Amino acid sequence: MNKQTWDVIDVTGFLGVILIAVGLVIAIWPKVAWYLRLGWRFKNAEPSGLALGAERVTGVVLVIAGFILVVSSCASGNAERRWSEQFKEKLESGQVQEISIGMINPTVLSEEETNRMIQMIQDAELRPFDAGNSFGASNTGTITFKDQTRVDMVILGPSGGIELHPGDAQSEYEIMSGSLKSWLKSYGTN
């Protein structure tokens, strides 16, 4: 996952934990919560039963909201991991129909070149990142699978490396492989 995604997950999850903790304190000790919120302003004041009930309800609502934030932060991280794992499983199970390289007149890689490239991708880490509105590349490519799904590649794109741009994932992925980067650079541009 890219740093920006981790930051969102960390902040969301952290905020959720804080809400759960504060909500539990308010729900378990409503008189303390009432005193901290209002009671300190008045001398010898006591909360009514209704005020304590409202504090408890507020605590329960905060616990539920915190739980939702924690679960959502975990779910977004798992979705990204699932895509990269599924992609690598498709590579490993021989579902690649062809890999083509080139912007104008794409060249379809030979079986030997395809197998070499698949192995380099499998050996590499796929690191999610957000390309944003950045454009440009030294070259492009496409990995086409037997089920006719495609993943676009950007060679030396915004990240400076080899990127995968799947249409069905939340972010793009950089293939963290110096050997693949060198091999594709030497492959040339057309």
JSON list of C-alpha atoms in Angstrom, two decimals:
[
{"chain": "A", "resi": 1, "resn": "MET", "atom": "CA", "xyz": [0.00, 0.00, 0.00]},
{"chain": "A", "resi": 2, "resn": "ASN", "atom": "CA", "xyz": [1.21, 3.46, -0.71]},
{"chain": "A", "resi": 3, "resn": "LYS", "atom": "CA", "xyz": [2.02, 5.87, 2.09]},
{"chain": "A", "resi": 4, "resn": "GLN", "atom": "CA", "xyz": [-1.06, 7.99, 1.41]},
{"chain": "A", "resi": 5, "resn": "THR", "atom": "CA", "xyz": [-3.36, 4.96, 1.72]},
{"chain": "A", "resi": 6, "resn": "TRP", "atom": "CA", "xyz": [-1.63, 3.86, 4.94]},
{"chain": "A", "resi": 7, "resn": "ASP", "atom": "CA", "xyz": [-2.00, 7.38, 6.33]},
{"chain": "A", "resi": 8, "resn": "VAL", "atom": "CA", "xyz": [-5.75, 7.31, 5.71]},
{"chain": "A", "resi": 9, "resn": "ILE", "atom": "CA", "xyz": [-6.07, 3.82, 7.21]},
{"chain": "A", "resi": 10, "resn": "ASP", "atom": "CA", "xyz": [-3.93, 4.76, 10.23]},
{"chain": "A", "resi": 11, "resn": "VAL", "atom": "CA", "xyz": [-5.85, 7.98, 10.88]},
{"chain": "A", "resi": 12, "resn": "THR", "atom": "CA", "xyz": [-9.25, 6.34, 10.40]},
{"chain": "A", "resi": 13, "resn": "GLY", "atom": "CA", "xyz": [-8.37, 3.35, 12.57]},
{"chain": "A", "resi": 14, "resn": "PHE", "atom": "CA", "xyz": [-6.76, 5.55, 15.24]},
{"chain": "A", "resi": 15, "resn": "LEU", "atom": "CA", "xyz": [-9.78, 7.85, 15.32]},
{"chain": "A", "resi": 16, "resn": "GLY", "atom": "CA", "xyz": [-12.02, 4.79, 15.64]},
{"chain": "A", "resi": 17, "resn": "VAL", "atom": "CA", "xyz": [-10.04, 3.47, 18.62]},
{"chain": "A", "resi": 18, "resn": "ILE", "atom": "CA", "xyz": [-10.20, 6.89, 20.29]},
{"chain": "A", "resi": 19, "resn": "LEU", "atom": "CA", "xyz": [-13.98, 7.06, 19.76]},
{"chain": "A", "resi": 20, "resn": "ILE", "atom": "CA", "xyz": [-14.40, 3.56, 21.21]},
{"chain": "A", "resi": 21, "resn": "ALA", "atom": "CA", "xyz": [-12.32, 4.46, 24.29]},
{"chain": "A", "resi": 22, "resn": "VAL", "atom": "CA", "xyz": [-14.11, 7.76, 24.90]},
{"chain": "A", "resi": 23, "resn": "GLY", "atom": "CA", "xyz": [-17.49, 6.16, 24.25]},
{"chain": "A", "resi": 24, "resn": "LEU", "atom": "CA", "xyz": [-16.80, 3.37, 26.74]},
{"chain": "A", "resi": 25, "resn": "VAL", "atom": "CA", "xyz": [-15.75, 5.87, 29.42]},
{"chain": "A", "resi": 26, "resn": "ILE", "atom": "CA", "xyz": [-18.92, 7.90, 28.84]},
{"chain": "A", "resi": 27, "resn": "ALA", "atom": "CA", "xyz": [-21.18, 4.82, 28.79]},
{"chain": "A", "resi": 28, "resn": "ILE", "atom": "CA", "xyz": [-19.64, 3.22, 31.90]},
{"chain": "A", "resi": 29, "resn": "TRP", "atom": "CA", "xyz": [-19.18, 6.40, 33.97]},
{"chain": "A", "resi": 30, "resn": "PRO", "atom": "CA", "xyz": [-21.83, 8.86, 32.73]},
{"chain": "A", "resi": 31, "resn": "LYS", "atom": "CA", "xyz": [-21.60, 10.97, 35.89]},
{"chain": "A", "resi": 32, "resn": "VAL", "atom": "CA", "xyz": [-17.86, 11.61, 35.28]},
{"chain": "A", "resi": 33, "resn": "ALA", "atom": "CA", "xyz": [-18.59, 12.48, 31.64]},
{"chain": "A", "resi": 34, "resn": "TRP", "atom": "CA", "xyz": [-21.41, 14.83, 32.69]},
{"chain": "A", "resi": 35, "resn": "TYR", "atom": "CA", "xyz": [-19.16, 16.53, 35.24]},
{"chain": "A", "resi": 36, "resn": "LEU", "atom": "CA", "xyz": [-16.34, 17.01, 32.70]},
{"chain": "A", "resi": 37, "resn": "ARG", "atom": "CA", "xyz": [-18.76, 18.42, 30.14]},
{"chain": "A", "resi": 38, "resn": "LEU", "atom": "CA", "xyz": [-21.08, 20.54, 32.30]},
{"chain": "A", "resi": 39, "resn": "GLY", "atom": "CA", "xyz": [-20.88, 19.90, 36.03]},
{"chain": "A", "resi": 40, "resn": "TRP", "atom": "CA", "xyz": [-17.60, 21.70, 36.67]},
{"chain": "A", "resi": 41, "resn": "ARG", "atom": "CA", "xyz": [-19.34, 25.00, 35.86]},
{"chain": "A", "resi": 42, "resn": "PHE", "atom": "CA", "xyz": [-21.78, 24.75, 38.79]},
{"chain": "A", "resi": 43, "resn": "LYS", "atom": "CA", "xyz": [-21.17, 24.47, 42.53]},
{"chain": "A", "resi": 44, "resn": "ASN", "atom": "CA", "xyz": [-22.72, 21.36, 44.17]},
{"chain": "A", "resi": 45, "resn": "ALA", "atom": "CA", "xyz": [-24.64, 20.42, 41.01]},
{"chain": "A", "resi": 46, "resn": "GLU", "atom": "CA", "xyz": [-25.91, 16.88, 40.45]},
{"chain": "A", "resi": 47, "resn": "PRO", "atom": "CA", "xyz": [-27.02, 15.45, 37.07]},
{"chain": "A", "resi": 48, "resn": "SER", "atom": "CA", "xyz": [-30.61, 14.31, 36.60]},
{"chain": "A", "resi": 49, "resn": "GLY", "atom": "CA", "xyz": [-31.46, 10.76, 35.61]},
{"chain": "A", "resi": 50, "resn": "LEU", "atom": "CA", "xyz": [-32.29, 12.02, 32.13]},
{"chain": "A", "resi": 51, "resn": "ALA", "atom": "CA", "xyz": [-28.87, 13.70, 31.82]},
{"chain": "A", "resi": 52, "resn": "LEU", "atom": "CA", "xyz": [-27.10, 10.47, 32.85]},
{"chain": "A", "resi": 53, "resn": "GLY", "atom": "CA", "xyz": [-29.20, 8.49, 30.36]},
{"chain": "A", "resi": 54, "resn": "ALA", "atom": "CA", "xyz": [-28.32, 10.94, 27.60]},
{"chain": "A", "resi": 55, "resn": "GLU", "atom": "CA", "xyz": [-24.63, 10.59, 28.47]},
{"chain": "A", "resi": 56, "resn": "ARG", "atom": "CA", "xyz": [-24.89, 6.78, 28.27]},
{"chain": "A", "resi": 57, "resn": "VAL", "atom": "CA", "xyz": [-26.62, 6.97, 24.87]},
{"chain": "A", "resi": 58, "resn": "THR", "atom": "CA", "xyz": [-23.90, 9.34, 23.64]},
{"chain": "A", "resi": 59, "resn": "GLY", "atom": "CA", "xyz": [-21.25, 6.85, 24.82]},
{"chain": "A", "resi": 60, "resn": "VAL", "atom": "CA", "xyz": [-22.92, 3.95, 23.01]},
{"chain": "A", "resi": 61, "resn": "VAL", "atom": "CA", "xyz": [-23.22, 6.00, 19.80]},
{"chain": "A", "resi": 62, "resn": "LEU", "atom": "CA", "xyz": [-19.49, 6.88, 20.01]},
{"chain": "A", "resi": 63, "resn": "VAL", "atom": "CA", "xyz": [-18.57, 3.20, 20.51]},
{"chain": "A", "resi": 64, "resn": "ILE", "atom": "CA", "xyz": [-20.64, 2.20, 17.45]},
{"chain": "A", "resi": 65, "resn": "ALA", "atom": "CA", "xyz": [-19.12, 4.99, 15.33]},
{"chain": "A", "resi": 66, "resn": "GLY", "atom": "CA", "xyz": [-15.62, 4.02, 16.46]},
{"chain": "A", "resi": 67, "resn": "PHE", "atom": "CA", "xyz": [-16.25, 0.38, 15.62]},
{"chain": "A", "resi": 68, "resn": "ILE", "atom": "CA", "xyz": [-17.45, 1.35, 12.14]},
{"chain": "A", "resi": 69, "resn": "LEU", "atom": "CA", "xyz": [-14.30, 3.44, 11.56]},
{"chain": "A", "resi": 70, "resn": "VAL", "atom": "CA", "xyz": [-11.99, 0.62, 12.70]},
{"chain": "A", "resi": 71, "resn": "VAL", "atom": "CA", "xyz": [-13.73, -1.95, 10.49]},
{"chain": "A", "resi": 72, "resn": "SER", "atom": "CA", "xyz": [-13.72, 0.37, 7.47]},
{"chain": "A", "resi": 73, "resn": "SER", "atom": "CA", "xyz": [-10.01, 1.11, 7.87]},
{"chain": "A", "resi": 74, "resn": "CYS", "atom": "CA", "xyz": [-9.25, -2.61, 7.90]},
{"chain": "A", "resi": 75, "resn": "ALA", "atom": "CA", "xyz": [-11.50, -3.33, 4.92]},
{"chain": "A", "resi": 76, "resn": "SER", "atom": "CA", "xyz": [-9.84, -0.77, 2.65]},
{"chain": "A", "resi": 77, "resn": "GLY", "atom": "CA", "xyz": [-6.41, -2.26, 3.36]},
{"chain": "A", "resi": 78, "resn": "ASN", "atom": "CA", "xyz": [-7.64, -5.78, 2.63]},
{"chain": "A", "resi": 79, "resn": "ALA", "atom": "CA", "xyz": [-9.15, -4.79, -0.73]},
{"chain": "A", "resi": 80, "resn": "GLU", "atom": "CA", "xyz": [-5.79, -3.52, -1.95]},
{"chain": "A", "resi": 81, "resn": "ARG", "atom": "CA", "xyz": [-3.98, -6.64, -0.73]},
{"chain": "A", "resi": 82, "resn": "ARG", "atom": "CA", "xyz": [-6.57, -8.88, -2.39]},
{"chain": "A", "resi": 83, "resn": "TRP", "atom": "CA", "xyz": [-6.06, -7.29, -5.83]},
{"chain": "A", "resi": 84, "resn": "SER", "atom": "CA", "xyz": [-2.28, -7.76, -5.82]},
{"chain": "A", "resi": 85, "resn": "GLU", "atom": "CA", "xyz": [-2.60, -11.34, -4.52]},
{"chain": "A", "resi": 86, "resn": "GLN", "atom": "CA", "xyz": [-5.21, -12.20, -7.16]},
{"chain": "A", "resi": 87, "resn": "PHE", "atom": "CA", "xyz": [-3.06, -10.64, -9.87]},
{"chain": "A", "resi": 88, "resn": "LYS", "atom": "CA", "xyz": [-0.03, -12.71, -8.87]},
{"chain": "A", "resi": 89, "resn": "GLU", "atom": "CA", "xyz": [-2.18, -15.86, -8.64]},
{"chain": "A", "resi": 90, "resn": "LYS", "atom": "CA", "xyz": [-3.38, -15.30, -12.21]},
{"chain": "A", "resi": 91, "resn": "LEU", "atom": "CA", "xyz": [0.23, -14.91, -13.34]},
{"chain": "A", "resi": 92, "resn": "GLU", "atom": "CA", "xyz": [1.33, -18.07, -11.51]},
{"chain": "A", "resi": 93, "resn": "SER", "atom": "CA", "xyz": [-1.54, -20.21, -12.78]},
{"chain": "A", "resi": 94, "resn": "GLY", "atom": "CA", "xyz": [-0.64, -19.56, -16.42]},
{"chain": "A", "resi": 95, "resn": "GLN", "atom": "CA", "xyz": [-3.64, -17.38, -17.24]},
{"chain": "A", "resi": 96, "resn": "VAL", "atom": "CA", "xyz": [-1.61, -14.84, -19.23]},
{"chain": "A", "resi": 97, "resn": "GLN", "atom": "CA", "xyz": [-2.62, -14.88, -22.89]},
{"chain": "A", "resi": 98, "resn": "GLU", "atom": "CA", "xyz": [-0.09, -12.29, -24.04]},
{"chain": "A", "resi": 99, "resn": "ILE", "atom": "CA", "xyz": [2.02, -9.35, -23.02]},
{"chain": "A", "resi": 100, "resn": "SER", "atom": "CA", "xyz": [2.51, -6.54, -25.49]},
{"chain": "A", "resi": 101, "resn": "ILE", "atom": "CA", "xyz": [4.95, -3.64, -25.24]},
{"chain": "A", "resi": 102, "resn": "GLY", "atom": "CA", "xyz": [4.77, -0.41, -27.21]},
{"chain": "A", "resi": 103, "resn": "MET", "atom": "CA", "xyz": [2.73, 2.74, -27.63]},
{"chain": "A", "resi": 104, "resn": "ILE", "atom": "CA", "xyz": [2.20, 2.99, -31.38]},
{"chain": "A", "resi": 105, "resn": "ASN", "atom": "CA", "xyz": [2.96, -0.43, -32.81]},
{"chain": "A", "resi": 106, "resn": "PRO", "atom": "CA", "xyz": [2.86, -2.80, -29.83]},
{"chain": "A", "resi": 107, "resn": "THR", "atom": "CA", "xyz": [5.08, -5.86, -30.01]},
{"chain": "A", "resi": 108, "resn": "VAL", "atom": "CA", "xyz": [3.75, -9.10, -28.54]},
{"chain": "A", "resi": 109, "resn": "LEU", "atom": "CA", "xyz": [6.41, -10.77, -26.42]},
{"chain": "A", "resi": 110, "resn": "SER", "atom": "CA", "xyz": [7.56, -14.25, -27.30]},
{"chain": "A", "resi": 111, "resn": "GLU", "atom": "CA", "xyz": [6.69, -17.12, -24.95]},
{"chain": "A", "resi": 112, "resn": "GLU", "atom": "CA", "xyz": [10.21, -17.03, -23.48]},
{"chain": "A", "resi": 113, "resn": "GLU", "atom": "CA", "xyz": [10.07, -13.24, -22.96]},
{"chain": "A", "resi": 114, "resn": "THR", "atom": "CA", "xyz": [6.57, -13.50, -21.45]},
{"chain": "A", "resi": 115, "resn": "ASN", "atom": "CA", "xyz": [7.68, -16.19, -19.01]},
{"chain": "A", "resi": 116, "resn": "ARG", "atom": "CA", "xyz": [10.75, -14.17, -18.04]},
{"chain": "A", "resi": 117, "resn": "MET", "atom": "CA", "xyz": [8.66, -11.06, -17.42]},
{"chain": "A", "resi": 118, "resn": "ILE", "atom": "CA", "xyz": [6.04, -13.01, -15.43]},
{"chain": "A", "resi": 119, "resn": "GLN", "atom": "CA", "xyz": [8.79, -14.44, -13.22]},
{"chain": "A", "resi": 120, "resn": "MET", "atom": "CA", "xyz": [10.25, -10.98, -12.57]},
{"chain": "A", "resi": 121, "resn": "ILE", "atom": "CA", "xyz": [6.81, -9.64, -11.63]},
{"chain": "A", "resi": 122, "resn": "GLN", "atom": "CA", "xyz": [6.13, -12.61, -9.34]},
{"chain": "A", "resi": 123, "resn": "ASP", "atom": "CA", "xyz": [9.47, -12.07, -7.57]},
{"chain": "A", "resi": 124, "resn": "ALA", "atom": "CA", "xyz": [8.76, -8.36, -7.06]},
{"chain": "A", "resi": 125, "resn": "GLU", "atom": "CA", "xyz": [6.71, -6.49, -4.50]},
{"chain": "A", "resi": 126, "resn": "LEU", "atom": "CA", "xyz": [3.64, -4.72, -5.90]},
{"chain": "A", "resi": 127, "resn": "ARG", "atom": "CA", "xyz": [3.47, -1.39, -4.09]},
{"chain": "A", "resi": 128, "resn": "PRO", "atom": "CA", "xyz": [0.22, 0.58, -4.40]},
{"chain": "A", "resi": 129, "resn": "PHE", "atom": "CA", "xyz": [0.49, 4.28, -5.16]},
{"chain": "A", "resi": 130, "resn": "ASP", "atom": "CA", "xyz": [-1.76, 7.05, -6.40]},
{"chain": "A", "resi": 131, "resn": "ALA", "atom": "CA", "xyz": [-0.66, 8.46, -9.74]},
{"chain": "A", "resi": 132, "resn": "GLY", "atom": "CA", "xyz": [-3.16, 11.29, -9.34]},
{"chain": "A", "resi": 133, "resn": "ASN", "atom": "CA", "xyz": [-3.28, 13.49, -12.40]},
{"chain": "A", "resi": 134, "resn": "SER", "atom": "CA", "xyz": [0.30, 12.74, -13.46]},
{"chain": "A", "resi": 135, "resn": "PHE", "atom": "CA", "xyz": [0.75, 11.64, -17.03]},
{"chain": "A", "resi": 136, "resn": "GLY", "atom": "CA", "xyz": [3.62, 10.59, -19.23]},
{"chain": "A", "resi": 137, "resn": "ALA", "atom": "CA", "xyz": [5.65, 7.49, -19.84]},
{"chain": "A", "resi": 138, "resn": "SER", "atom": "CA", "xyz": [8.66, 6.22, -21.69]},
{"chain": "A", "resi": 139, "resn": "ASN", "atom": "CA", "xyz": [6.61, 3.31, -23.00]},
{"chain": "A", "resi": 140, "resn": "THR", "atom": "CA", "xyz": [3.42, 1.35, -22.33]},
{"chain": "A", "resi": 141, "resn": "GLY", "atom": "CA", "xyz": [2.30, -2.23, -22.36]},
{"chain": "A", "resi": 142, "resn": "THR", "atom": "CA", "xyz": [-0.65, -4.50, -21.72]},
{"chain": "A", "resi": 143, "resn": "ILE", "atom": "CA", "xyz": [-0.99, -7.82, -19.94]},
{"chain": "A", "resi": 144, "resn": "THR", "atom": "CA", "xyz": [-3.97, -9.67, -21.39]},
{"chain": "A", "resi": 145, "resn": "PHE", "atom": "CA", "xyz": [-5.36, -12.70, -19.59]},
{"chain": "A", "resi": 146, "resn": "LYS", "atom": "CA", "xyz": [-7.20, -15.66, -21.08]},
{"chain": "A", "resi": 147, "resn": "ASP", "atom": "CA", "xyz": [-10.47, -14.41, -19.57]},
{"chain": "A", "resi": 148, "resn": "GLN", "atom": "CA", "xyz": [-9.96, -11.25, -21.69]},
{"chain": "A", "resi": 149, "resn": "THR", "atom": "CA", "xyz": [-9.28, -8.99, -18.71]},
{"chain": "A", "resi": 150, "resn": "ARG", "atom": "CA", "xyz": [-6.40, -6.58, -19.19]},
{"chain": "A", "resi": 151, "resn": "VAL", "atom": "CA", "xyz": [-4.00, -4.69, -17.01]},
{"chain": "A", "resi": 152, "resn": "ASP", "atom": "CA", "xyz": [-2.26, -1.68, -18.53]},
{"chain": "A", "resi": 153, "resn": "MET", "atom": "CA", "xyz": [1.42, -1.11, -17.83]},
{"chain": "A", "resi": 154, "resn": "VAL", "atom": "CA", "xyz": [3.18, 2.22, -17.80]},
{"chain": "A", "resi": 155, "resn": "ILE", "atom": "CA", "xyz": [6.93, 1.99, -18.23]},
{"chain": "A", "resi": 156, "resn": "LEU", "atom": "CA", "xyz": [8.86, 4.76, -16.48]},
{"chain": "A", "resi": 157, "resn": "GLY", "atom": "CA", "xyz": [5.66, 6.65, -15.69]},
{"chain": "A", "resi": 158, "resn": "PRO", "atom": "CA", "xyz": [4.92, 9.11, -12.86]},
{"chain": "A", "resi": 159, "resn": "SER", "atom": "CA", "xyz": [6.49, 6.82, -10.23]},
{"chain": "A", "resi": 160, "resn": "GLY", "atom": "CA", "xyz": [9.69, 6.49, -12.25]},
{"chain": "A", "resi": 161, "resn": "GLY", "atom": "CA", "xyz": [9.27, 2.73, -12.39]},
{"chain": "A", "resi": 162, "resn": "ILE", "atom": "CA", "xyz": [7.13, 0.05, -13.99]},
{"chain": "A", "resi": 163, "resn": "GLU", "atom": "CA", "xyz": [3.48, 0.59, -13.09]},
{"chain": "A", "resi": 164, "resn": "LEU", "atom": "CA", "xyz": [0.34, -1.50, -13.31]},
{"chain": "A", "resi": 165, "resn": "HIS", "atom": "CA", "xyz": [-2.86, 0.46, -13.95]},
{"chain": "A", "resi": 166, "resn": "PRO", "atom": "CA", "xyz": [-5.77, -1.91, -13.30]},
{"chain": "A", "resi": 167, "resn": "GLY", "atom": "CA", "xyz": [-9.17, -0.47, -14.04]},
{"chain": "A", "resi": 168, "resn": "ASP", "atom": "CA", "xyz": [-10.89, -2.31, -11.18]},
{"chain": "A", "resi": 169, "resn": "ALA", "atom": "CA", "xyz": [-8.58, -1.39, -8.27]},
{"chain": "A", "resi": 170, "resn": "GLN", "atom": "CA", "xyz": [-8.52, 1.73, -6.14]},
{"chain": "A", "resi": 171, "resn": "SER", "atom": "CA", "xyz": [-4.92, 2.55, -6.92]},
{"chain": "A", "resi": 172, "resn": "GLU", "atom": "CA", "xyz": [-2.11, 1.87, -9.30]},
{"chain": "A", "resi": 173, "resn": "TYR", "atom": "CA", "xyz": [0.79, -0.43, -8.42]},
{"chain": "A", "resi": 174, "resn": "GLU", "atom": "CA", "xyz": [4.51, -0.02, -8.93]},
{"chain": "A", "resi": 175, "resn": "ILE", "atom": "CA", "xyz": [6.39, -3.23, -9.62]},
{"chain": "A", "resi": 176, "resn": "MET", "atom": "CA", "xyz": [9.40, -2.97, -7.31]},
{"chain": "A", "resi": 177, "resn": "SER", "atom": "CA", "xyz": [11.93, -4.75, -9.52]},
{"chain": "A", "resi": 178, "resn": "GLY", "atom": "CA", "xyz": [15.17, -3.22, -10.70]},
{"chain": "A", "resi": 179, "resn": "SER", "atom": "CA", "xyz": [15.80, -6.17, -13.03]},
{"chain": "A", "resi": 180, "resn": "LEU", "atom": "CA", "xyz": [12.41, -5.76, -14.74]},
{"chain": "A", "resi": 181, "resn": "LYS", "atom": "CA", "xyz": [12.97, -2.01, -15.04]},
{"chain": "A", "resi": 182, "resn": "SER", "atom": "CA", "xyz": [16.39, -2.58, -16.67]},
{"chain": "A", "resi": 183, "resn": "TRP", "atom": "CA", "xyz": [15.04, -5.32, -18.92]},
{"chain": "A", "resi": 184, "resn": "LEU", "atom": "CA", "xyz": [12.15, -3.16, -20.17]},
{"chain": "A", "resi": 185, "resn": "LYS", "atom": "CA", "xyz": [14.43, -0.13, -20.62]},
{"chain": "A", "resi": 186, "resn": "SER", "atom": "CA", "xyz": [16.70, -2.23, -22.80]},
{"chain": "A", "resi": 187, "resn": "TYR", "atom": "CA", "xyz": [13.67, -3.51, -24.70]},
{"chain": "A", "resi": 188, "resn": "GLY", "atom": "CA", "xyz": [13.47, -0.07, -26.30]},
{"chain": "A", "resi": 189, "resn": "THR", "atom": "CA", "xyz": [10.75, 2.33, -27.24]},
{"chain": "A", "resi": 190, "resn": "ASN", "atom": "CA", "xyz": [8.72, 2.26, -30.41]}
]
